[in-house]
Coordinates of C-alpha atoms in Angstrom, one line a residue:
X1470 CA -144.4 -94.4 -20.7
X1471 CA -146.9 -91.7 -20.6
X1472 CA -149.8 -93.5 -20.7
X1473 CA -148.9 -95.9 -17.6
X1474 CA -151.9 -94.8 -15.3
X1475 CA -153.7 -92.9 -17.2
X1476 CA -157.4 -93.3 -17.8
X1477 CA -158.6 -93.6 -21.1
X1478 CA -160.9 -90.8 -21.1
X1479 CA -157.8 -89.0 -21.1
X1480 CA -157.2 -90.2 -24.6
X1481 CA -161.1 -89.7 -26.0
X1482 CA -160.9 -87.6 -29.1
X1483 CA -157.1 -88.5 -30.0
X1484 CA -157.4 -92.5 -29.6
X1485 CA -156.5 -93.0 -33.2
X1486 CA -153.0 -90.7 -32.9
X1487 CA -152.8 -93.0 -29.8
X1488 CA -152.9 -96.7 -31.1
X1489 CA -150.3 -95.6 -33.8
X1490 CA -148.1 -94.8 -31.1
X1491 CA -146.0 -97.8 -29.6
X1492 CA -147.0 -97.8 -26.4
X1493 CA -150.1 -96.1 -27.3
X1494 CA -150.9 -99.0 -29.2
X1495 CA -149.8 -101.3 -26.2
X1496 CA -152.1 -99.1 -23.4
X1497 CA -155.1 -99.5 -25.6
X1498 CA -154.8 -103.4 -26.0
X1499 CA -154.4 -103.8 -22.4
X1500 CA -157.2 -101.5 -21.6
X1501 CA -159.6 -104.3 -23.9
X1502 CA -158.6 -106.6 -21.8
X1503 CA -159.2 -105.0 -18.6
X1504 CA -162.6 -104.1 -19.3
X1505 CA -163.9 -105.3 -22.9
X1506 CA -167.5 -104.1 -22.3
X1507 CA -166.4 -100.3 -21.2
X1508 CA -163.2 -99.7 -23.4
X1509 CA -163.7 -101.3 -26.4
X1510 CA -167.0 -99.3 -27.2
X1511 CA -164.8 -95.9 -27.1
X1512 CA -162.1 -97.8 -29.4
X1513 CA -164.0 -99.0 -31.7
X1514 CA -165.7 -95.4 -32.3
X1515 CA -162.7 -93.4 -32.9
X1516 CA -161.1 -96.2 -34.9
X1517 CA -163.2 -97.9 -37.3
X1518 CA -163.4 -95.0 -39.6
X1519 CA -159.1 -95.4 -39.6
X1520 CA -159.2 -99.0 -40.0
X1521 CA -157.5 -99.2 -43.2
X1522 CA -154.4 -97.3 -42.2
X1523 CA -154.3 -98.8 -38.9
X1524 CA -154.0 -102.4 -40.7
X1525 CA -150.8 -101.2 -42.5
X1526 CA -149.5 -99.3 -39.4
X1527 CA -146.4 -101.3 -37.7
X1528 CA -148.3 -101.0 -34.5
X1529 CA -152.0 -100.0 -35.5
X1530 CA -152.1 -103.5 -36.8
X1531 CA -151.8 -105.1 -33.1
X1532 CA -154.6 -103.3 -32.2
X1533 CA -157.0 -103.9 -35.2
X1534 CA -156.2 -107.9 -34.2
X1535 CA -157.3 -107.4 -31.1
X1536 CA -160.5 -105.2 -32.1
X1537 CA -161.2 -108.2 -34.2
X1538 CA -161.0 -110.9 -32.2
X1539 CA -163.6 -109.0 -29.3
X1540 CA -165.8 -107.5 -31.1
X1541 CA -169.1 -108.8 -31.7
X1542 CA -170.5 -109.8 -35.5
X1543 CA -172.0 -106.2 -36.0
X1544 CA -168.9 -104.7 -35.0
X1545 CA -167.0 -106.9 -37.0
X1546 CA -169.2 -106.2 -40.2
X1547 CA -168.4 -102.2 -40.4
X1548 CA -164.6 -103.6 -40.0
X1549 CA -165.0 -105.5 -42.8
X1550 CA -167.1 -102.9 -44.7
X1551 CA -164.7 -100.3 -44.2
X1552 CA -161.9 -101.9 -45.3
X1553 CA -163.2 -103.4 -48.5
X1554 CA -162.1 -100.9 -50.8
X1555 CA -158.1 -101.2 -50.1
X1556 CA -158.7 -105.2 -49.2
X1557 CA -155.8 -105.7 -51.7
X1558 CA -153.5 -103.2 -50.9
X1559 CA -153.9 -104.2 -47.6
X1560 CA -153.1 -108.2 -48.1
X1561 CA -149.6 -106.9 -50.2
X1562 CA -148.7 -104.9 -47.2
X1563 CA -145.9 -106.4 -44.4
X1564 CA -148.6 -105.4 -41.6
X1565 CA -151.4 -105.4 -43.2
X1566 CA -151.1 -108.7 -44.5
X1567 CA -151.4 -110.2 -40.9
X1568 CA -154.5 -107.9 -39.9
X1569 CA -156.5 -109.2 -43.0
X1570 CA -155.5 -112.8 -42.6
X1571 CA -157.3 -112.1 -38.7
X1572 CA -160.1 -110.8 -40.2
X1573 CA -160.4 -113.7 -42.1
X1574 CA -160.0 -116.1 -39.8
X1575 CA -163.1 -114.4 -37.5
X1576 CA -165.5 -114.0 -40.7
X1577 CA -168.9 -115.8 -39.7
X1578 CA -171.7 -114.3 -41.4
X1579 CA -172.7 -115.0 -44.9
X1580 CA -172.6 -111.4 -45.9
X1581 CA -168.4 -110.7 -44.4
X1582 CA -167.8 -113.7 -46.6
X1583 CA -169.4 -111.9 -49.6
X1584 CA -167.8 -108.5 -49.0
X1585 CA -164.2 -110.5 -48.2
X1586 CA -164.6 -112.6 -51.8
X1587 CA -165.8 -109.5 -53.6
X1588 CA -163.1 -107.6 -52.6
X1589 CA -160.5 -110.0 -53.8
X1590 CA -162.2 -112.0 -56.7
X1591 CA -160.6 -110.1 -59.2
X1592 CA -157.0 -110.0 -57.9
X1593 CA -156.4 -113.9 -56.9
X1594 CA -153.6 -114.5 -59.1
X1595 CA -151.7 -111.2 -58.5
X1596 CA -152.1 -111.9 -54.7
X1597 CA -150.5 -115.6 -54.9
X1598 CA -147.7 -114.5 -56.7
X1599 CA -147.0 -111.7 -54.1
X1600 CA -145.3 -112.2 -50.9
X1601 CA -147.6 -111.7 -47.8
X1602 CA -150.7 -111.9 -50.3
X1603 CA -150.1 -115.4 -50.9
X1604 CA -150.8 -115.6 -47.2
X1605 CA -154.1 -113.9 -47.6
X1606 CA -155.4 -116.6 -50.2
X1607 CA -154.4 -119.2 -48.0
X1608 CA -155.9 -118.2 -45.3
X1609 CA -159.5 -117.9 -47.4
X1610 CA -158.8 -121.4 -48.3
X1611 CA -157.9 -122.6 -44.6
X1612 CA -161.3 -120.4 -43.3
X1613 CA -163.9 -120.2 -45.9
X1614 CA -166.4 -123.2 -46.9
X1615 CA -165.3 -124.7 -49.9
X1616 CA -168.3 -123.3 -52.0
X1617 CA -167.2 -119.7 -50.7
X1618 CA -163.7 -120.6 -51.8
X1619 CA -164.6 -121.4 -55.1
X1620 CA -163.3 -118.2 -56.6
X1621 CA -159.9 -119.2 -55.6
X1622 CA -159.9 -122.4 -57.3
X1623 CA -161.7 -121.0 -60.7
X1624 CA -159.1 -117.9 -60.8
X1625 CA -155.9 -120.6 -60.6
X1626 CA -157.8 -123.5 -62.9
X1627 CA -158.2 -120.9 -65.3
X1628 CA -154.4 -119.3 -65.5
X1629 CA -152.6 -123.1 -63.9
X1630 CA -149.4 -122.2 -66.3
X1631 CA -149.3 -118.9 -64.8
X1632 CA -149.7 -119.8 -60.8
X1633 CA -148.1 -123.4 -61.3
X1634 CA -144.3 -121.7 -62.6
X1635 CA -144.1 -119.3 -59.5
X1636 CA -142.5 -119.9 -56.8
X1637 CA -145.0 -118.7 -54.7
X1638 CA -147.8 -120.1 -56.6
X1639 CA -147.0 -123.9 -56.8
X1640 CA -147.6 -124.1 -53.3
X1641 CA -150.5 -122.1 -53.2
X1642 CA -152.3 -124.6 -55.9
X1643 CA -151.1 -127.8 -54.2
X1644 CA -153.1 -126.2 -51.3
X1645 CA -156.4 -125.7 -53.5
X1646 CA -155.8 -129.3 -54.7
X1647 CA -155.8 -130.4 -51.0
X1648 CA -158.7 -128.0 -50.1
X1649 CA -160.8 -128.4 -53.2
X1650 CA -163.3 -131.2 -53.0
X1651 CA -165.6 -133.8 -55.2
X1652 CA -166.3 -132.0 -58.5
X1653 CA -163.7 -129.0 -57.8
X1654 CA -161.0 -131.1 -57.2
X1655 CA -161.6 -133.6 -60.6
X1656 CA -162.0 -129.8 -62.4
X1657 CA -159.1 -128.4 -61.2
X1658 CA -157.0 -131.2 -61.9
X1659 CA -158.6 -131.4 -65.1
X1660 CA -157.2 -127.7 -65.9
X1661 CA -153.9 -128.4 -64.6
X1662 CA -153.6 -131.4 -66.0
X1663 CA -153.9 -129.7 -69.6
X1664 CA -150.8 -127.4 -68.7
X1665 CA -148.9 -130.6 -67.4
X1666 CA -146.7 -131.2 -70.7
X1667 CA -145.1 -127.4 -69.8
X1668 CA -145.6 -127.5 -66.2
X1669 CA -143.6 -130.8 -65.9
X1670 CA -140.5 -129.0 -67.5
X1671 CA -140.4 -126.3 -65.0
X1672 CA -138.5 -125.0 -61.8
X1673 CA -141.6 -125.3 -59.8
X1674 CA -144.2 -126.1 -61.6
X1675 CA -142.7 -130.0 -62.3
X1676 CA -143.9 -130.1 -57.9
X1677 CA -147.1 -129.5 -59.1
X1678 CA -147.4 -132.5 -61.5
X1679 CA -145.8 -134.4 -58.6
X1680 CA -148.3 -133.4 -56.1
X1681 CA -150.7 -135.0 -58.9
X1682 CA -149.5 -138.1 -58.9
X1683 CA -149.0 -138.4 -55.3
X1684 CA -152.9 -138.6 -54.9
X1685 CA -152.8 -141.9 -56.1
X1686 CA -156.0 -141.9 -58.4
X1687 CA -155.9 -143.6 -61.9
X1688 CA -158.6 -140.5 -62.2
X1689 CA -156.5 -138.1 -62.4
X1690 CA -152.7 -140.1 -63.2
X1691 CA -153.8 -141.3 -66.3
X1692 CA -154.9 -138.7 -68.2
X1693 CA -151.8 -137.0 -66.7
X1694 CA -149.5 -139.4 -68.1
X1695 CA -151.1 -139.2 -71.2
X1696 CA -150.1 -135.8 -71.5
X1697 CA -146.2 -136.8 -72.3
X1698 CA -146.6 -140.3 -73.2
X1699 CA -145.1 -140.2 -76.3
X1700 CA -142.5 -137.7 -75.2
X1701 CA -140.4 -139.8 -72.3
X1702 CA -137.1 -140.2 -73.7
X1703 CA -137.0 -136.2 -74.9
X1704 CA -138.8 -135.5 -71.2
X1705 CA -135.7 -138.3 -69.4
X1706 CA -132.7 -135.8 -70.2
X1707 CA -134.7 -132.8 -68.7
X1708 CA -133.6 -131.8 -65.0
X1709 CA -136.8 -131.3 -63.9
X1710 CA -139.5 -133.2 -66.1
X1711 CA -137.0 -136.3 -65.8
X1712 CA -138.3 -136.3 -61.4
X1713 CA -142.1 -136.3 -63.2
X1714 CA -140.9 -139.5 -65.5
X1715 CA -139.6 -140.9 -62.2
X1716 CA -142.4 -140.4 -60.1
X1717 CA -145.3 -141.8 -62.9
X1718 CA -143.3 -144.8 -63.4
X1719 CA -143.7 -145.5 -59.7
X1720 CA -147.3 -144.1 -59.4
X1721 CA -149.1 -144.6 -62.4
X1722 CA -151.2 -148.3 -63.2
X1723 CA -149.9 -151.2 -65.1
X1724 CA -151.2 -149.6 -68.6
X1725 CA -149.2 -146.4 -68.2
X1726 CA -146.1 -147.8 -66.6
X1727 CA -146.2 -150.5 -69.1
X1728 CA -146.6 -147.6 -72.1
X1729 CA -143.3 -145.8 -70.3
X1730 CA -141.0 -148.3 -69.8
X1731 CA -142.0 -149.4 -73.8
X1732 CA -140.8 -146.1 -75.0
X1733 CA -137.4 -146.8 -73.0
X1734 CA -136.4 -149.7 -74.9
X1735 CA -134.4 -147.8 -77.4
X1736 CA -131.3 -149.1 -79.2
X1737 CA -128.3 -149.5 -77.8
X1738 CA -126.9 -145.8 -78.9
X1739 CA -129.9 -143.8 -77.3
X1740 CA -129.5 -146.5 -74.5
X1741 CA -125.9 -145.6 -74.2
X1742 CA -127.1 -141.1 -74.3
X1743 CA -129.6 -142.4 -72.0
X1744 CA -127.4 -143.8 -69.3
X1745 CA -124.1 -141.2 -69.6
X1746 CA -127.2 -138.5 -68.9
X1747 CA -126.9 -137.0 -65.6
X1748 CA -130.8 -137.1 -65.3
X1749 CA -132.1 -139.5 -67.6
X1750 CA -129.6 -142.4 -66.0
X1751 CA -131.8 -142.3 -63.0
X1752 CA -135.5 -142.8 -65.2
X1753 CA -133.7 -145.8 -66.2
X1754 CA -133.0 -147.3 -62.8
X1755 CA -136.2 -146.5 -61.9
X1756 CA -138.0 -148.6 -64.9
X1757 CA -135.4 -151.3 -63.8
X1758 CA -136.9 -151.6 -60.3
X1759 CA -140.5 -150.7 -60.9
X1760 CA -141.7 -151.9 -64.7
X1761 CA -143.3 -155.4 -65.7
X1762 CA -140.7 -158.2 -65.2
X1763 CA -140.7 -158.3 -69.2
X1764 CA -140.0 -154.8 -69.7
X1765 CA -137.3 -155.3 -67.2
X1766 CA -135.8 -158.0 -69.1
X1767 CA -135.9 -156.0 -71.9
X1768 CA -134.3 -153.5 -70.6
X1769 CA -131.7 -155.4 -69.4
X1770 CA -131.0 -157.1 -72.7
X1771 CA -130.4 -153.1 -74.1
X1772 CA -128.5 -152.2 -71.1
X1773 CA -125.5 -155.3 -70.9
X1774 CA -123.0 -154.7 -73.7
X1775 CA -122.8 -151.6 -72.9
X1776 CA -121.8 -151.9 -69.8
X1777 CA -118.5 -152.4 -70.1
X1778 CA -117.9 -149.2 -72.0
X1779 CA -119.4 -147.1 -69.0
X1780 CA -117.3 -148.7 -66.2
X1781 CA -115.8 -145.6 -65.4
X1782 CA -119.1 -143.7 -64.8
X1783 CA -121.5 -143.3 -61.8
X1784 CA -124.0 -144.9 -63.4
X1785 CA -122.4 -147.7 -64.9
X1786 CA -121.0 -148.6 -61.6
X1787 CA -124.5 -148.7 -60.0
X1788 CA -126.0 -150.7 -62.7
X1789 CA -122.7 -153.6 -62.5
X1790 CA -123.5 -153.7 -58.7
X1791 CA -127.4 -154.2 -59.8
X1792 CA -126.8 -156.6 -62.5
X1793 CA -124.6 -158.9 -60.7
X1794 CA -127.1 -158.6 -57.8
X1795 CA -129.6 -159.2 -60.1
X1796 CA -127.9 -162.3 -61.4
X1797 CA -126.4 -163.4 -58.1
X1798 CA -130.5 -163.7 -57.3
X1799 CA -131.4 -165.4 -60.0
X1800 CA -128.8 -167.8 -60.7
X1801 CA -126.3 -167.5 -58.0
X1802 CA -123.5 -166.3 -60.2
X1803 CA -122.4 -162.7 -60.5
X1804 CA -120.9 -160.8 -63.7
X1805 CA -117.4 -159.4 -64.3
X1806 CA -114.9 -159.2 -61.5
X1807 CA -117.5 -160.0 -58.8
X1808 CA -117.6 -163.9 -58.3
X1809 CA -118.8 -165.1 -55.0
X1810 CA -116.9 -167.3 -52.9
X1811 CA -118.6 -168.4 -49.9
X1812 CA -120.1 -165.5 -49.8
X1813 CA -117.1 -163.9 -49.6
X1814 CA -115.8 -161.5 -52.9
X1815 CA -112.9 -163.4 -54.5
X1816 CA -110.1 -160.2 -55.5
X1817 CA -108.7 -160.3 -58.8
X1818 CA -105.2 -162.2 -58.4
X1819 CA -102.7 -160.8 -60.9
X1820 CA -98.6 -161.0 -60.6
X1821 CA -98.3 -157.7 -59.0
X1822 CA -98.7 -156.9 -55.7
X1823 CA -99.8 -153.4 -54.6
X1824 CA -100.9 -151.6 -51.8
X1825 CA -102.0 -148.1 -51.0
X1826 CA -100.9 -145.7 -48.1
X1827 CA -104.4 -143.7 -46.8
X1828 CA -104.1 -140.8 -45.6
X1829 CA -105.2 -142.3 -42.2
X1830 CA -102.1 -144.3 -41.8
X1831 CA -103.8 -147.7 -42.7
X1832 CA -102.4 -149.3 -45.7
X1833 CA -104.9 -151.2 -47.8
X1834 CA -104.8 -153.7 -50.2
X1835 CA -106.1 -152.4 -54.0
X1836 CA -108.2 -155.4 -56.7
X1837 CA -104.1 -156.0 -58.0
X1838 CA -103.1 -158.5 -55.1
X1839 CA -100.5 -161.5 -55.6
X1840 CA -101.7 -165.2 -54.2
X1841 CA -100.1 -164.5 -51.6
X1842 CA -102.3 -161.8 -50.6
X1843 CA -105.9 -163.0 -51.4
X1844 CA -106.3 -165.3 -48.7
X1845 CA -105.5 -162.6 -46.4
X1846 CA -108.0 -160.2 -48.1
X1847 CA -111.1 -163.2 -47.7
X1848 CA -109.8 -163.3 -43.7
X1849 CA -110.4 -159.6 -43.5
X1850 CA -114.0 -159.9 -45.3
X1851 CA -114.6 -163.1 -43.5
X1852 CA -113.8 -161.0 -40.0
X1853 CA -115.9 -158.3 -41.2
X1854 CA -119.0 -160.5 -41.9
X1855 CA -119.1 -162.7 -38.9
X1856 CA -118.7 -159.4 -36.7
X1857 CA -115.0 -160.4 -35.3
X1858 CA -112.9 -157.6 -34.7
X1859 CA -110.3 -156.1 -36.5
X1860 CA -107.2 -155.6 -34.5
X1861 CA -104.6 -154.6 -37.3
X1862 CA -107.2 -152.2 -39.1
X1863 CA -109.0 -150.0 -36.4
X1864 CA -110.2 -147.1 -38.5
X1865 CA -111.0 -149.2 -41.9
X1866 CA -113.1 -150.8 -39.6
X1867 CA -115.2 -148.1 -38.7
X1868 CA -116.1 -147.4 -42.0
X1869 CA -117.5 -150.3 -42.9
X1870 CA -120.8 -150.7 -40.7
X1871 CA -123.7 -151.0 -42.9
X1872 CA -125.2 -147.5 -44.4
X1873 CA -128.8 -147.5 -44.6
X1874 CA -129.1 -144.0 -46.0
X1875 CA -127.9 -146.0 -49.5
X1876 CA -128.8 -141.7 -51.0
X1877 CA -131.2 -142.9 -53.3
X1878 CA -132.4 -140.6 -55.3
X1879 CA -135.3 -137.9 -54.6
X1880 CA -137.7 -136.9 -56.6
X1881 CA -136.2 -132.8 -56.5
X1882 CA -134.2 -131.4 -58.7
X1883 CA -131.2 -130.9 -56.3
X1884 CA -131.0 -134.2 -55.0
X1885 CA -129.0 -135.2 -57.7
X1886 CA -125.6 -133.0 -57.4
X1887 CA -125.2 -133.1 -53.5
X1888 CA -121.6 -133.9 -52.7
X1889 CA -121.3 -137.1 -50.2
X1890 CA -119.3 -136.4 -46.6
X1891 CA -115.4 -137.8 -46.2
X1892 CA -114.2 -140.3 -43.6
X1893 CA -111.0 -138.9 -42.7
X1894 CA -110.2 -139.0 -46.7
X1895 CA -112.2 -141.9 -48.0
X1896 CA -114.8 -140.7 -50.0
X1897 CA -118.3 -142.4 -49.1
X1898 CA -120.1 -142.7 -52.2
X1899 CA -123.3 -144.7 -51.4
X1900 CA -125.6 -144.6 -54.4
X1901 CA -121.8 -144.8 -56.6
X1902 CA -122.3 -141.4 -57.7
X1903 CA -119.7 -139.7 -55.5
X1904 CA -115.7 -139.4 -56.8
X1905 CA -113.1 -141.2 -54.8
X1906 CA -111.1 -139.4 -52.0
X1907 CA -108.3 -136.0 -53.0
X1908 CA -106.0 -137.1 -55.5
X1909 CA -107.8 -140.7 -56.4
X1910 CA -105.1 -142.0 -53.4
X1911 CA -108.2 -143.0 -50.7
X1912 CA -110.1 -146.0 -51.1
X1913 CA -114.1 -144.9 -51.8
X1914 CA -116.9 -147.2 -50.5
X1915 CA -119.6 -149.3 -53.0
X1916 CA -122.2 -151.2 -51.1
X1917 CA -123.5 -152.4 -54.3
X1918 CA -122.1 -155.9 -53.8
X1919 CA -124.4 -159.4 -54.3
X1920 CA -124.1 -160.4 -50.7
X1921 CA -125.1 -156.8 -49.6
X1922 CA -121.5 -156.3 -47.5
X1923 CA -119.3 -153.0 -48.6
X1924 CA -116.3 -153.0 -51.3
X1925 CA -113.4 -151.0 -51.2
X1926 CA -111.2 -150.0 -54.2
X1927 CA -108.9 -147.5 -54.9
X1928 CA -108.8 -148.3 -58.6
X1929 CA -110.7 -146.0 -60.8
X1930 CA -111.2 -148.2 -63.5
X1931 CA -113.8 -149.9 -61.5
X1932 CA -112.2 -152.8 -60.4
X1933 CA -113.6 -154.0 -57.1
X1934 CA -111.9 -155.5 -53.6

């Protein structure tokens, strides 16, 4: 290192071609901290008139930090000042990004803040949807008083559509929304909340509309919900606006969830379209555990003869497990093949025995079981419920502790095609949704039973064990 030793008058005249230099740049950081009050004078003179090059510099950057965060408000105001005019080109570069974002972060007087929001007024939405000036924009949001931020929030109320559908810039406006306060906040939400009906359908923007909602103010849900009211069944089969359906069922007031789960009740055909959706089926659940009892009823009423049409389906097997917990509740019976017995499940006897090789080595016993076999089917759940162990069936045992990760469904658009983890074959399928183990030869697991304890089958006709 040739600077190792070296006094820094040495370097007076060429301390610019110096702080470009790695451990040029290095030397003259170390030299600030030495002695701030006798090095950083001569620094600061030969590079304040380079400061806008030395923020985009890979290693000039490092030393226009450190400038910043020593000098004193005068010294920081000709920073500012000088670096004005390329203030955007700076916040788009890799390096310079982080130099502006400390310049920022030390602004203090009333007149840097001016310079700083003149500088970028014009460019706010360009900025968010680039890569390190997003940064930029957050940073003036994290550092500047509201009112000095409010050129932020009036540049992304006025183009929502725009910022809300980037990737970039859904975050950034959940950040004004968190940042913005009193009347910003009610106009900002006021401006999104006229794009909602298109935001709601998209990639990124439906997080937005989310974000909304998760405030929890009938200020702001209702007229939200208002936006698609009359558009929920049409809004259910989208991949993304279906998660905004979801979430304002949950989150909106008794008027608005009421007008929803209304617009549900469709006949039994749209029901069925409805329910064989691979979004839509989970708006329905959702009304079935969150809507007016009445509604709920209702619903129900749509939803029961056509149940056994959808038997083989994801969905229909999650909604037989609800119904007959549902009923089991209310009346203490169950529907279909699920009939209590001492809180036991009784299997389906029929004449022909069967039984099923895994491809663990257990055998185990499928809903087809003679006499013979049932009362050695209720000794296994019996054992399994009263916590006795399990001698002849080691491994099946070990897969049948309660879950309580049942995978219910998140409000993101992946959350739905995941693909559930094997237990050495045996597909584990907790919200119903997952497909039995290779070949449909391994048992898979349903804990949607009335008395809450798991089912095995190995019958893909939905028969249950």
């Amino acid at each position: 290192n040739r600077f190792t030793n070296t006094a820094i008058e040495e370097h007076i005249g060429k301390i610019f071609e110096v702080s470009k230099d790695q451990n040029g740049c290095r030397y003259l950081q170390k030299k600030i901290e030495e002695d701030k009050a006798k090095h950083l004078p001569i620094i600061f003179g030969e590079t304040k008139d380079h400061i806008v090059d030395l923020m985009k510099d890979p290693f000039g950057n490092y030393l226009c930090q450190k400038l910043l965060e020593n000098c004193d408000a005068e010294q920081r105001t000709t920073l500012i000042y000088n670096a004005a005019p390329a203030m955007v080109d700076i916040a788009i570069n890799q390096h310079g990004t982080r130099a502006l974002q400390k310049m920022i972060e030390f602004v203090e007087t009333a007149d840097q803040v001016s310079v700083i929001v003149q500088a970028l007024r014009q460019e706010v939405v360009s900025l968010i949807q680039d890569l390190n000036g997003n940064h930029v924009i957050q940073k003036c949001l994290n550092h500047l008083q509201c009112d000095d931020a409010q050129f932020i929030f009036d540049a992304v109320g006025a183009h929502a559509l725009e910022v809300g559908t980037h990737r970039h810039g859904c975050c950034v406006l959940q950040r004004c929304i968190d940042h913005a306060t009193g009347a910003q906040k009610a106009k900002l939400i006021g401006e999104i909340t006229e794009k909602a009906f298109d935001l709601m359908q998209d990639s990124f923007g439906n997080y937005v509309i989310q974000y909304i909602l998760d405030q929890n103010n009938t200020q702001f849900t209702g007229p939200l919900v208002a936006c698609f009211a009359n558009n929920v069944v049409e809004l259910s089969h989208q991949k993304f606006s279906s998660n905004v359906i979801e979430k304002s069922i949950r989150m909106a007031d008794a008027f608005w969830q009421r007008k929803i789960l209304e617009e549900l009740c469709v006949d039994g055909a749209a029901m069925e379209a409805l329910l064989r959706d691979n979004f839509a089926n989970y708006v329905v659940q959702t009304a079935l555990e969150h809507g007016p009892q009445d509604l709920q009823d209702r619903l129900w009423d749509i939803i029961k003869p056509i149940l056994q049409n959808m038997r083989n389906t994801p969905c229909g097997r999650r909604l037989i497990g609800k119904l007959a917990q549902r009923e089991g509740t209310a009346s203490g019976q169950t529907s279909g093949n699920l009939t209590p017995n001492d809180g036991a499940q009784t299997p389906v006897a029929t004449s022909t025995a069967h039984s099923v090789a895994s491809p663990n080595g257990f055998s185990i016993m499928s809903r087809e079981l003679p006499n013979s076999a049932v009362a050695g089917a209720q000794a296994f759940n019996a054992a399994h419920l009263n916590g006795g162990a399990m001698p002849h069936y080691p491994q099946m045992h070990q897969t049948l502790p309660h879950h309580p990760q049942r995978s219910q469904h998140q409000s993101h658009p992946r959350g739905r095609n995941g693909h559930f983890p094997h237990n050495n074959g045996h597909g584990y399928a907790p919200n119903g949704n997952g497909q039995s183990a290779p070949n449909n030869n391994g048992p898979y697991y349903t804990p949607n039973a009335p008395n809450g304890f798991a089912q095995y089958s190995n019958n893909t006709n939905g028969g249950f064990f």
